[in-house]
PDB file of C-alpha atoms in Angstrom:
ATOM      1  CA  MET A 960      16.510  24.958 -33.378  1.00 81.00           C
ATOM      2  CA  GLU A 961      13.784  22.324 -33.572  1.00 92.00           C
ATOM      3  CA  HIS A 962      10.042  23.002 -33.368  1.00 96.00           C
ATOM      4  CA  LYS A 963       7.569  20.599 -31.754  1.00 97.00           C
ATOM      5  CA  LYS A 964       3.833  20.725 -31.240  1.00 97.00           C
ATOM      6  CA  VAL A 965       4.275  19.558 -27.652  1.00 98.00           C
ATOM      7  CA  ILE A 966       7.297  19.524 -25.375  1.00 98.00           C
ATOM      8  CA  ILE A 967       7.226  17.801 -21.990  1.00 98.00           C
ATOM      9  CA  VAL A 968       9.796  18.867 -19.416  1.00 97.00           C
ATOM     10  CA  GLY A 969      10.450  16.002 -17.019  1.00 95.00           C
ATOM     11  CA  SER A 970      10.413  12.219 -17.363  1.00 95.00           C
ATOM     12  CA  GLY A 971       8.924  10.853 -14.171  1.00 94.00           C
ATOM     13  CA  PRO A 972       5.544   9.070 -14.066  1.00 96.00           C
ATOM     14  CA  ALA A 973       3.684  12.307 -14.903  1.00 97.00           C
ATOM     15  CA  GLY A 974       5.882  13.295 -17.829  1.00 97.00           C
ATOM     16  CA  LEU A 975       6.030   9.826 -19.369  1.00 98.00           C
ATOM     17  CA  THR A 976       2.285   9.270 -19.038  1.00 98.00           C
ATOM     18  CA  ALA A 977       1.742  12.618 -20.745  1.00 98.00           C
ATOM     19  CA  ALA A 978       4.150  11.460 -23.450  1.00 98.00           C
ATOM     20  CA  ILE A 979       2.235   8.202 -23.979  1.00 98.00           C
ATOM     21  CA  TYR A 980      -1.096   9.988 -24.366  1.00 98.00           C
ATOM     22  CA  THR A 981       0.122  12.855 -26.543  1.00 98.00           C
ATOM     23  CA  ALA A 982       2.061  10.424 -28.747  1.00 98.00           C
ATOM     24  CA  ARG A 983      -1.047   8.292 -29.233  1.00 97.00           C
ATOM     25  CA  ALA A 984      -2.854  11.482 -30.238  1.00 97.00           C
ATOM     26  CA  ASP A 985      -0.289  11.932 -33.054  1.00 97.00           C
ATOM     27  CA  LEU A 986       1.136  15.079 -31.449  1.00 97.00           C
ATOM     28  CA  GLU A 987       4.730  13.777 -31.743  1.00 96.00           C
ATOM     29  CA  PRO A 988       5.832  15.029 -28.315  1.00 98.00           C
ATOM     30  CA  MET A 989       9.413  15.574 -27.278  1.00 98.00           C
ATOM     31  CA  VAL A 990      10.408  14.826 -23.697  1.00 97.00           C
ATOM     32  CA  VAL A 991      13.308  16.837 -22.304  1.00 96.00           C
ATOM     33  CA  GLU A 992      14.154  14.214 -19.715  1.00 92.00           C
ATOM     34  CA  GLY A 993      16.881  15.845 -17.626  1.00 87.00           C
ATOM     35  CA  GLU A 994      20.517  15.049 -16.966  1.00 82.00           C
ATOM     36  CA  PRO A 995      21.842  11.798 -15.473  1.00 77.00           C
ATOM     37  CA  SER A 996      24.261  13.774 -13.291  1.00 61.00           C
ATOM     38  CA  SER A 997      21.544  15.912 -11.702  1.00 52.00           C
ATOM     39  CA  THR A 998      20.047  14.859  -8.362  1.00 54.00           C
ATOM     40  CA  SER A 999      16.907  16.967  -8.820  1.00 57.00           C
ATOM     41  CA  ASP A1000      16.461  16.642 -12.578  1.00 65.00           C
ATOM     42  CA  GLN A1001      17.529  13.096 -13.397  1.00 72.00           C
ATOM     43  CA  PRO A1002      15.788  11.100 -16.141  1.00 83.00           C
ATOM     44  CA  GLY A1003      13.028   8.988 -14.643  1.00 80.00           C
ATOM     45  CA  GLY A1004      12.534  11.183 -11.592  1.00 81.00           C
ATOM     46  CA  GLN A1005      12.456  10.034  -7.974  1.00 78.00           C
ATOM     47  CA  LEU A1006      11.411   6.481  -8.858  1.00 81.00           C
ATOM     48  CA  MET A1007      14.916   5.888 -10.192  1.00 79.00           C
ATOM     49  CA  LEU A1008      15.960   5.913  -6.512  1.00 67.00           C
ATOM     50  CA  THR A1009      13.171   3.541  -5.453  1.00 69.00           C
ATOM     51  CA  THR A1010      13.803  -0.165  -5.100  1.00 66.00           C
ATOM     52  CA  GLU A1011      10.613  -2.233  -4.986  1.00 76.00           C
ATOM     53  CA  ILE A1012       7.180  -0.806  -5.824  1.00 84.00           C
ATOM     54  CA  GLU A1013       4.210  -2.866  -4.695  1.00 83.00           C
ATOM     55  CA  ASN A1014       1.331  -0.393  -4.891  1.00 86.00           C
ATOM     56  CA  PHE A1015       1.329   0.522  -8.595  1.00 91.00           C
ATOM     57  CA  PRO A1016      -1.791  -1.080 -10.116  1.00 94.00           C
ATOM     58  CA  GLY A1017      -1.268  -3.921 -12.561  1.00 94.00           C
ATOM     59  CA  PHE A1018       1.853  -5.424 -11.007  1.00 92.00           C
ATOM     60  CA  PRO A1019       0.697  -7.929  -8.352  1.00 93.00           C
ATOM     61  CA  GLU A1020       4.240  -9.143  -7.707  1.00 91.00           C
ATOM     62  CA  GLY A1021       5.673  -5.624  -7.589  1.00 88.00           C
ATOM     63  CA  LEU A1022       8.561  -4.268  -9.634  1.00 89.00           C
ATOM     64  CA  MET A1023      11.615  -2.073  -9.292  1.00 87.00           C
ATOM     65  CA  GLY A1024      11.328   1.699  -9.714  1.00 86.00           C
ATOM     66  CA  PRO A1025      13.836   1.932 -12.588  1.00 88.00           C
ATOM     67  CA  GLU A1026      12.071  -0.966 -14.324  1.00 93.00           C
ATOM     68  CA  LEU A1027       8.718   0.836 -14.183  1.00 94.00           C
ATOM     69  CA  MET A1028      10.239   4.007 -15.621  1.00 94.00           C
ATOM     70  CA  ALA A1029      12.035   2.084 -18.381  1.00 95.00           C
ATOM     71  CA  ASN A1030       8.743   0.413 -19.338  1.00 96.00           C
ATOM     72  CA  MET A1031       6.896   3.738 -19.437  1.00 96.00           C
ATOM     73  CA  ARG A1032       9.661   5.311 -21.522  1.00 96.00           C
ATOM     74  CA  ALA A1033       9.631   2.430 -24.015  1.00 97.00           C
ATOM     75  CA  GLN A1034       5.836   2.617 -24.241  1.00 97.00           C
ATOM     76  CA  SER A1035       5.926   6.321 -25.104  1.00 97.00           C
ATOM     77  CA  GLU A1036       8.662   5.743 -27.717  1.00 97.00           C
ATOM     78  CA  ARG A1037       6.572   2.988 -29.284  1.00 97.00           C
ATOM     79  CA  PHE A1038       3.907   5.571 -30.161  1.00 97.00           C
ATOM     80  CA  GLY A1039       6.324   8.181 -31.460  1.00 96.00           C
ATOM     81  CA  ALA A1040       7.621  10.241 -28.525  1.00 97.00           C
ATOM     82  CA  SER A1041      11.199  11.471 -28.838  1.00 97.00           C
ATOM     83  CA  PHE A1042      13.665  12.294 -26.066  1.00 96.00           C
ATOM     84  CA  ALA A1043      16.344  14.890 -25.439  1.00 94.00           C
ATOM     85  CA  THR A1044      18.736  14.089 -22.608  1.00 93.00           C
ATOM     86  CA  ALA A1045      19.325  17.603 -21.333  1.00 92.00           C
ATOM     87  CA  LYS A1046      18.225  19.998 -18.626  1.00 92.00           C
ATOM     88  CA  VAL A1047      16.029  22.984 -19.458  1.00 94.00           C
ATOM     89  CA  THR A1048      17.791  26.116 -18.222  1.00 93.00           C
ATOM     90  CA  LYS A1049      15.440  28.851 -19.472  1.00 94.00           C
ATOM     91  CA  VAL A1050      11.959  29.166 -20.943  1.00 96.00           C
ATOM     92  CA  LEU A1051      10.634  32.201 -22.815  1.00 95.00           C
ATOM     93  CA  MET A1052       6.859  32.499 -22.465  1.00 94.00           C
ATOM     94  CA  ASP A1053       6.163  36.087 -23.493  1.00 91.00           C
ATOM     95  CA  SER A1054       5.459  35.111 -27.093  1.00 90.00           C
ATOM     96  CA  LYS A1055       4.481  32.046 -29.076  1.00 92.00           C
ATOM     97  CA  PRO A1056       5.824  29.591 -29.899  1.00 96.00           C
ATOM     98  CA  PHE A1057       7.427  29.043 -26.508  1.00 97.00           C
ATOM     99  CA  ALA A1058      11.224  28.881 -26.557  1.00 96.00           C
ATOM    100  CA  LEU A1059      13.348  26.496 -24.471  1.00 96.00           C
ATOM    101  CA  TYR A1060      17.064  26.679 -23.791  1.00 95.00           C
ATOM    102  CA  THR A1061      18.957  23.611 -22.558  1.00 93.00           C
ATOM    103  CA  SER A1062      22.194  22.806 -20.774  1.00 85.00           C
ATOM    104  CA  ASP A1063      23.795  21.050 -23.747  1.00 80.00           C
ATOM    105  CA  GLN A1064      23.494  23.983 -26.166  1.00 74.00           C
ATOM    106  CA  GLN A1065      26.683  25.316 -27.684  1.00 67.00           C
ATOM    107  CA  ASP A1066      24.936  28.438 -28.959  1.00 69.00           C
ATOM    108  CA  GLN A1067      22.984  30.034 -26.117  1.00 74.00           C
ATOM    109  CA  ASP A1068      21.816  32.917 -28.326  1.00 79.00           C
ATOM    110  CA  GLU A1069      19.152  30.780 -29.990  1.00 89.00           C
ATOM    111  CA  PRO A1070      16.749  28.403 -28.231  1.00 93.00           C
ATOM    112  CA  ALA A1071      17.285  24.669 -28.575  1.00 94.00           C
ATOM    113  CA  PHE A1072      13.564  23.997 -29.085  1.00 95.00           C
ATOM    114  CA  THR A1073      10.304  25.810 -29.649  1.00 97.00           C
ATOM    115  CA  CYS A1074       6.819  24.421 -29.090  1.00 97.00           C
ATOM    116  CA  ASP A1075       3.146  25.280 -29.409  1.00 97.00           C
ATOM    117  CA  ALA A1076       2.236  23.740 -26.032  1.00 98.00           C
ATOM    118  CA  LEU A1077       4.372  22.978 -23.000  1.00 98.00           C
ATOM    119  CA  ILE A1078       3.785  20.435 -20.230  1.00 98.00           C
ATOM    120  CA  VAL A1079       5.760  20.996 -17.035  1.00 98.00           C
ATOM    121  CA  ALA A1080       6.366  17.721 -15.191  1.00 97.00           C
ATOM    122  CA  THR A1081       9.599  18.489 -13.347  1.00 96.00           C
ATOM    123  CA  GLY A1082       8.430  16.948 -10.065  1.00 94.00           C
ATOM    124  CA  ALA A1083       9.577  17.675  -6.547  1.00 91.00           C
ATOM    125  CA  ARG A1084      12.469  16.442  -4.481  1.00 87.00           C
ATOM    126  CA  SER A1085      12.420  15.295  -0.879  1.00 85.00           C
ATOM    127  CA  LEU A1086      14.548  17.375   1.445  1.00 88.00           C
ATOM    128  CA  MET A1087      17.234  15.114   2.855  1.00 91.00           C
ATOM    129  CA  LEU A1088      19.612  15.083   5.819  1.00 95.00           C
ATOM    130  CA  ASN A1089      22.716  15.367   3.593  1.00 93.00           C
ATOM    131  CA  LEU A1090      24.614  12.666   5.434  1.00 95.00           C
ATOM    132  CA  GLU A1091      27.579  10.848   3.950  1.00 91.00           C
ATOM    133  CA  ASN A1092      25.984   7.534   2.945  1.00 93.00           C
ATOM    134  CA  GLU A1093      22.368   8.686   2.776  1.00 93.00           C
ATOM    135  CA  ASN A1094      21.887   8.261  -0.973  1.00 89.00           C
ATOM    136  CA  GLU A1095      23.396   4.775  -0.919  1.00 92.00           C
ATOM    137  CA  LEU A1096      20.943   3.676   1.772  1.00 94.00           C
ATOM    138  CA  ILE A1097      17.794   4.971   0.074  1.00 90.00           C
ATOM    139  CA  GLY A1098      15.757   1.855  -0.526  1.00 89.00           C
ATOM    140  CA  HIS A1099      17.947  -0.044   1.923  1.00 94.00           C
ATOM    141  CA  GLY A1100      16.515   1.226   5.173  1.00 96.00           C
ATOM    142  CA  VAL A1101      16.208   4.929   4.370  1.00 95.00           C
ATOM    143  CA  SER A1102      12.974   6.190   2.811  1.00 93.00           C
ATOM    144  CA  THR A1103      11.000   9.372   2.218  1.00 90.00           C
ATOM    145  CA  CYS A1104       7.580   7.753   1.790  1.00 88.00           C
ATOM    146  CA  ALA A1105       5.816   5.720   4.462  1.00 89.00           C
ATOM    147  CA  THR A1106       2.889   4.963   2.154  1.00 83.00           C
ATOM    148  CA  CYS A1107       5.297   3.498  -0.386  1.00 83.00           C
ATOM    149  CA  ASP A1108       7.652   1.562   1.882  1.00 89.00           C
ATOM    150  CA  GLY A1109       6.000   1.067   5.277  1.00 91.00           C
ATOM    151  CA  PHE A1110       4.960  -2.503   4.493  1.00 91.00           C
ATOM    152  CA  PHE A1111       8.604  -3.582   4.206  1.00 92.00           C
ATOM    153  CA  PHE A1112       9.292  -2.657   7.845  1.00 96.00           C
ATOM    154  CA  ARG A1113       6.777  -4.963   9.471  1.00 96.00           C
ATOM    155  CA  GLY A1114       7.831  -5.848  13.022  1.00 97.00           C
ATOM    156  CA  GLN A1115      10.898  -3.586  12.974  1.00 97.00           C
ATOM    157  CA  ASP A1116      12.068  -0.643  15.080  1.00 98.00           C
ATOM    158  CA  ILE A1117      12.093   2.471  12.933  1.00 97.00           C
ATOM    159  CA  ALA A1118      12.460   6.240  13.253  1.00 98.00           C
ATOM    160  CA  VAL A1119      10.918   9.288  11.596  1.00 97.00           C
ATOM    161  CA  VAL A1120      12.744  12.623  11.328  1.00 97.00           C
ATOM    162  CA  GLY A1121      10.577  15.735  11.440  1.00 96.00           C
ATOM    163  CA  GLY A1122       8.131  17.673  13.545  1.00 94.00           C
ATOM    164  CA  GLY A1123       5.362  18.782  11.210  1.00 91.00           C
ATOM    165  CA  ASP A1124       2.065  17.247  10.171  1.00 89.00           C
ATOM    166  CA  SER A1125       3.740  15.183   7.440  1.00 86.00           C
ATOM    167  CA  ALA A1126       6.171  13.616   9.897  1.00 92.00           C
ATOM    168  CA  LEU A1127       3.404  12.705  12.314  1.00 95.00           C
ATOM    169  CA  GLU A1128       1.226  11.340   9.526  1.00 90.00           C
ATOM    170  CA  GLU A1129       4.134   9.149   8.437  1.00 92.00           C
ATOM    171  CA  ALA A1130       4.766   7.985  11.996  1.00 95.00           C
ATOM    172  CA  LEU A1131       1.115   7.150  12.661  1.00 95.00           C
ATOM    173  CA  PHE A1132       0.874   5.231   9.400  1.00 94.00           C
ATOM    174  CA  LEU A1133       4.038   3.291  10.202  1.00 96.00           C
ATOM    175  CA  THR A1134       2.629   2.078  13.524  1.00 96.00           C
ATOM    176  CA  LYS A1135       0.456  -0.277  11.474  1.00 95.00           C
ATOM    177  CA  PHE A1136       3.584  -2.226  10.583  1.00 95.00           C
ATOM    178  CA  ALA A1137       6.455  -1.357  12.905  1.00 96.00           C
ATOM    179  CA  ASN A1138       7.240  -2.665  16.376  1.00 97.00           C
ATOM    180  CA  THR A1139       8.207   0.829  17.561  1.00 97.00           C
ATOM    181  CA  VAL A1140       8.403   4.273  15.957  1.00 98.00           C
ATOM    182  CA  THR A1141      10.694   6.998  17.307  1.00 98.00           C
ATOM    183  CA  ILE A1142      10.011  10.551  16.160  1.00 98.00           C
ATOM    184  CA  ILE A1143      13.236  12.576  16.073  1.00 98.00           C
ATOM    185  CA  HIS A1144      12.867  16.342  16.317  1.00 97.00           C
ATOM    186  CA  ARG A1145      15.513  19.021  16.664  1.00 96.00           C
ATOM    187  CA  ARG A1146      13.380  21.035  19.121  1.00 95.00           C
ATOM    188  CA  ASP A1147      11.445  20.277  22.320  1.00 95.00           C
ATOM    189  CA  SER A1148       8.040  20.943  20.757  1.00 94.00           C
ATOM    190  CA  LEU A1149       6.340  19.984  17.513  1.00 95.00           C
ATOM    191  CA  ARG A1150       5.193  22.195  14.645  1.00 90.00           C
ATOM    192  CA  ALA A1151       2.337  19.844  13.781  1.00 90.00           C
ATOM    193  CA  SER A1152      -1.316  20.687  14.324  1.00 90.00           C
ATOM    194  CA  LYS A1153      -2.831  20.019  17.745  1.00 94.00           C
ATOM    195  CA  ILE A1154      -4.975  17.155  16.531  1.00 93.00           C
ATOM    196  CA  MET A1155      -1.993  15.382  14.963  1.00 93.00           C
ATOM    197  CA  GLN A1156       0.060  15.860  18.116  1.00 96.00           C
ATOM    198  CA  ASP A1157      -2.712  14.397  20.254  1.00 96.00           C
ATOM    199  CA  ARG A1158      -2.923  11.328  18.063  1.00 95.00           C
ATOM    200  CA  ALA A1159       0.820  10.789  18.183  1.00 96.00           C
ATOM    201  CA  PHE A1160       1.091  11.285  21.946  1.00 97.00           C
ATOM    202  CA  LYS A1161      -1.690   8.775  22.540  1.00 97.00           C
ATOM    203  CA  ASN A1162      -0.186   6.075  20.324  1.00 97.00           C
ATOM    204  CA  GLU A1163       1.630   3.508  22.472  1.00 97.00           C
ATOM    205  CA  LYS A1164       4.049   2.561  19.710  1.00 97.00           C
ATOM    206  CA  ILE A1165       5.384   6.121  19.294  1.00 98.00           C
ATOM    207  CA  THR A1166       8.154   7.647  21.408  1.00 97.00           C
ATOM    208  CA  PHE A1167       9.930  10.976  20.976  1.00 98.00           C
ATOM    209  CA  ALA A1168      13.599  11.911  20.817  1.00 98.00           C
ATOM    210  CA  TRP A1169      13.491  15.628  21.639  1.00 98.00           C
ATOM    211  CA  ASN A1170      16.265  18.097  20.798  1.00 98.00           C
ATOM    212  CA  LYS A1171      17.986  15.537  18.596  1.00 97.00           C
ATOM    213  CA  VAL A1172      19.443  15.503  15.099  1.00 97.00           C
ATOM    214  CA  VAL A1173      20.723  12.557  13.080  1.00 97.00           C
ATOM    215  CA  THR A1174      24.456  12.899  12.449  1.00 97.00           C
ATOM    216  CA  GLU A1175      25.443   9.452  11.176  1.00 97.00           C
ATOM    217  CA  LEU A1176      23.890   6.418   9.508  1.00 97.00           C
ATOM    218  CA  HIS A1177      25.225   2.953  10.321  1.00 97.00           C
ATOM    219  CA  ALA A1178      24.953   0.086   7.864  1.00 96.00           C
ATOM    220  CA  THR A1179      25.522  -3.646   7.971  1.00 95.00           C
ATOM    221  CA  ASP A1180      25.847  -5.388   4.606  1.00 94.00           C
ATOM    222  CA  ALA A1181      24.741  -2.149   2.893  1.00 94.00           C
ATOM    223  CA  VAL A1182      21.487  -2.042   4.904  1.00 96.00           C
ATOM    224  CA  LEU A1183      20.667   0.459   7.656  1.00 97.00           C
ATOM    225  CA  SER A1184      21.332  -0.945  11.118  1.00 97.00           C
ATOM    226  CA  GLY A1185      21.324   2.150  13.342  1.00 97.00           C
ATOM    227  CA  ILE A1186      21.787   5.901  13.592  1.00 97.00           C
ATOM    228  CA  THR A1187      23.756   8.348  15.718  1.00 98.00           C
ATOM    229  CA  LEU A1188      21.828  11.159  17.391  1.00 98.00           C
ATOM    230  CA  GLU A1189      23.310  14.381  18.695  1.00 98.00           C
ATOM    231  CA  ASP A1190      21.594  16.458  21.358  1.00 97.00           C
ATOM    232  CA  THR A1191      21.101  20.023  20.123  1.00 97.00           C
ATOM    233  CA  VAL A1192      21.419  21.353  23.697  1.00 97.00           C
ATOM    234  CA  THR A1193      24.212  19.292  25.271  1.00 97.00           C
ATOM    235  CA  SER A1194      25.953  17.968  22.107  1.00 97.00           C
ATOM    236  CA  GLU A1195      25.876  14.508  23.683  1.00 97.00           C
ATOM    237  CA  THR A1196      25.694  11.645  21.161  1.00 97.00           C
ATOM    238  CA  THR A1197      23.720   8.418  21.453  1.00 97.00           C
ATOM    239  CA  THR A1198      23.046   5.453  19.208  1.00 97.00           C
ATOM    240  CA  LEU A1199      19.551   4.401  18.221  1.00 97.00           C
ATOM    241  CA  ASN A1200      19.256   0.867  16.873  1.00 97.00           C
ATOM    242  CA  VAL A1201      16.713   1.130  14.078  1.00 97.00           C
ATOM    243  CA  THR A1202      16.482  -0.650  10.751  1.00 97.00           C
ATOM    244  CA  GLY A1203      14.314   1.973   9.108  1.00 97.00           C
ATOM    245  CA  LEU A1204      14.616   5.748   8.885  1.00 97.00           C
ATOM    246  CA  PHE A1205      11.943   7.886   7.269  1.00 96.00           C
ATOM    247  CA  VAL A1206      12.936  11.440   6.427  1.00 95.00           C
ATOM    248  CA  ALA A1207       9.893  13.733   6.596  1.00 92.00           C
ATOM    249  CA  ILE A1208      11.321  17.238   6.693  1.00 92.00           C
ATOM    250  CA  GLY A1209       9.540  18.483   3.599  1.00 86.00           C
ATOM    251  CA  HIS A1210       9.654  18.610  -0.189  1.00 85.00           C
ATOM    252  CA  SER A1211      10.833  21.227  -2.644  1.00 91.00           C
ATOM    253  CA  PRO A1212       9.247  21.471  -6.110  1.00 94.00           C
ATOM    254  CA  ASN A1213      11.608  21.746  -9.058  1.00 94.00           C
ATOM    255  CA  THR A1214      10.251  25.067 -10.265  1.00 95.00           C
ATOM    256  CA  ASP A1215      13.231  27.436 -10.101  1.00 94.00           C
ATOM    257  CA  ILE A1216      13.295  28.182 -13.835  1.00 94.00           C
ATOM    258  CA  PHE A1217       9.570  29.009 -13.814  1.00 96.00           C
ATOM    259  CA  LYS A1218       9.614  31.468 -10.903  1.00 95.00           C
ATOM    260  CA  GLY A1219       8.206  34.803 -11.950  1.00 95.00           C
ATOM    261  CA  LEU A1220       6.733  33.200 -15.077  1.00 96.00           C
ATOM    262  CA  LEU A1221       4.026  30.892 -13.746  1.00 97.00           C
ATOM    263  CA  GLU A1222       1.727  31.483 -10.784  1.00 98.00           C
ATOM    264  CA  MET A1223       2.887  29.501  -7.742  1.00 97.00           C
ATOM    265  CA  ASP A1224       1.880  29.108  -4.118  1.00 96.00           C
ATOM    266  CA  ASP A1225       4.070  30.156  -1.201  1.00 94.00           C
ATOM    267  CA  ALA A1226       5.917  26.832  -1.244  1.00 92.00           C
ATOM    268  CA  GLY A1227       6.798  27.136  -4.934  1.00 95.00           C
ATOM    269  CA  TYR A1228       4.295  24.621  -6.329  1.00 97.00           C
ATOM    270  CA  ILE A1229       2.718  25.580  -9.654  1.00 98.00           C
ATOM    271  CA  ILE A1230      -0.948  26.504  -9.305  1.00 98.00           C
ATOM    272  CA  THR A1231      -3.255  24.764 -11.792  1.00 98.00           C
ATOM    273  CA  ASN A1232      -6.894  25.426 -12.605  1.00 96.00           C
ATOM    274  CA  ASN A1233      -9.537  23.722 -14.760  1.00 94.00           C
ATOM    275  CA  GLY A1234      -7.519  20.538 -14.795  1.00 95.00           C
ATOM    276  CA  THR A1235      -3.823  21.108 -15.448  1.00 98.00           C
ATOM    277  CA  ARG A1236      -3.866  24.630 -16.917  1.00 98.00           C
ATOM    278  CA  THR A1237      -1.380  27.118 -15.502  1.00 98.00           C
ATOM    279  CA  SER A1238      -1.525  30.901 -15.437  1.00 97.00           C
ATOM    280  CA  VAL A1239      -0.019  31.033 -18.954  1.00 97.00           C
ATOM    281  CA  ASP A1240      -2.240  29.973 -21.831  1.00 97.00           C
ATOM    282  CA  GLY A1241      -0.748  26.939 -23.556  1.00 97.00           C
ATOM    283  CA  ILE A1242       1.344  25.786 -20.586  1.00 98.00           C
ATOM    284  CA  PHE A1243       0.185  22.886 -18.438  1.00 98.00           C
ATOM    285  CA  ALA A1244       1.576  21.302 -15.258  1.00 98.00           C
ATOM    286  CA  CYS A1245       1.185  17.798 -13.850  1.00 98.00           C
ATOM    287  CA  GLY A1246       2.615  15.528 -11.192  1.00 97.00           C
ATOM    288  CA  ASP A1247       4.415  16.497  -8.010  1.00 95.00           C
ATOM    289  CA  VAL A1248       5.371  19.908  -9.381  1.00 97.00           C
ATOM    290  CA  GLN A1249       1.773  20.966  -8.687  1.00 97.00           C
ATOM    291  CA  ASP A1250       0.779  18.387  -6.046  1.00 94.00           C
ATOM    292  CA  HIS A1251       1.930  18.787  -2.459  1.00 85.00           C
ATOM    293  CA  THR A1252      -0.733  16.478  -1.023  1.00 87.00           C
ATOM    294  CA  TYR A1253      -0.553  12.986  -2.494  1.00 88.00           C
ATOM    295  CA  LYS A1254       2.945  12.622  -3.997  1.00 85.00           C
ATOM    296  CA  GLN A1255       2.385   9.108  -5.351  1.00 89.00           C
ATOM    297  CA  ALA A1256       3.503   7.594  -8.651  1.00 91.00           C
ATOM    298  CA  ILE A1257      -0.061   6.663  -9.548  1.00 95.00           C
ATOM    299  CA  THR A1258      -1.471  10.152  -8.878  1.00 96.00           C
ATOM    300  CA  ALA A1259       1.387  11.692 -10.859  1.00 96.00           C
ATOM    301  CA  ALA A1260       0.647   9.358 -13.764  1.00 97.00           C
ATOM    302  CA  GLY A1261      -3.045  10.232 -13.570  1.00 97.00           C
ATOM    303  CA  SER A1262      -2.355  13.951 -13.760  1.00 98.00           C
ATOM    304  CA  GLY A1263       0.010  13.313 -16.675  1.00 98.00           C
ATOM    305  CA  CYS A1264      -2.924  11.758 -18.516  1.00 98.00           C
ATOM    306  CA  MET A1265      -5.033  14.814 -17.655  1.00 98.00           C
ATOM    307  CA  ALA A1266      -2.363  17.182 -18.970  1.00 98.00           C
ATOM    308  CA  ALA A1267      -2.113  15.303 -22.252  1.00 98.00           C
ATOM    309  CA  ILE A1268      -5.869  15.432 -22.803  1.00 98.00           C
ATOM    310  CA  ASP A1269      -5.949  19.125 -21.844  1.00 98.00           C
ATOM    311  CA  VAL A1270      -3.135  19.852 -24.320  1.00 98.00           C
ATOM    312  CA  GLU A1271      -4.843  17.958 -27.137  1.00 98.00           C
ATOM    313  CA  ARG A1272      -8.088  19.866 -26.620  1.00 97.00           C
ATOM    314  CA  TRP A1273      -6.262  23.184 -26.301  1.00 98.00           C
ATOM    315  CA  LEU A1274      -4.368  22.639 -29.561  1.00 97.00           C
ATOM    316  CA  GLU A1275      -7.608  21.771 -31.327  1.00 96.00           C
ATOM    317  CA  SER A1276      -9.136  25.002 -30.069  1.00 95.00           C
ATOM    318  CA  GLN A1277      -6.138  26.992 -31.322  1.00 91.00           C
ATOM    319  CA  HIS A1278      -6.091  25.464 -34.780  1.00 76.00           C
TER     320      HIS A1278
END
């Protein structure tokens, strides 16, 4: 069992920024970065699945997602952060120091780590269609973020899957770049708010594929070239020739191990107050695990900075 002043769970932009700032404050943080085999808890977070990033400040030519995360990791290590490649399976918060159990422990009777302060930066995962070659095509025609990737689809025919406000927001944003945008929805009416529906219906670039689900992704030279749609009423299948597919059916925060321990909203996002403080004194949350509005690398990094500063001040108040 190893004791640390600060442990950060998660190694996406929020977790690594928190690691940089707490390391520079001489708090010697440890980052429990996740498992390479886990789709929802992989080291580096969702940006490890992102190809080119062009909207992160300071990189005018853009850079690859994995490259950005490798740079942030190296920067935190330079100032003294350490890393444990494991997945946190249980956290005990009823007494201090906090106790963390991990997936690579041989002895599950004793915690792997204890800490004075804990930063939760486990992020959120996009809900996907679970199609055969979906993961391989992420960054090659398939995306979950119009704000991040819309620019790359200038002049193309693309589709958006979903029927809520997020899907319509994505579709409306994409009309700035795309030739046409087809909204695919499994029902014959939308769940989105009336104002969002009105905007979408009035946009000449947007058409709707009602009562349809995507059942197959087609690729040419490892890049999306079309999709198969199945009618939910007649079971008839059709092909839609699109070179971009944006999946906007929701997100799920990675908060399972904290349920019943930290205060969350109905969707499972951790509720923070006065910056990044959670309902448990000494535990802080940052990034997409507590943000269901912006979901950008730069906002996650910013909240990671906030969490680090909050932790430093909290530790000073305790000691």
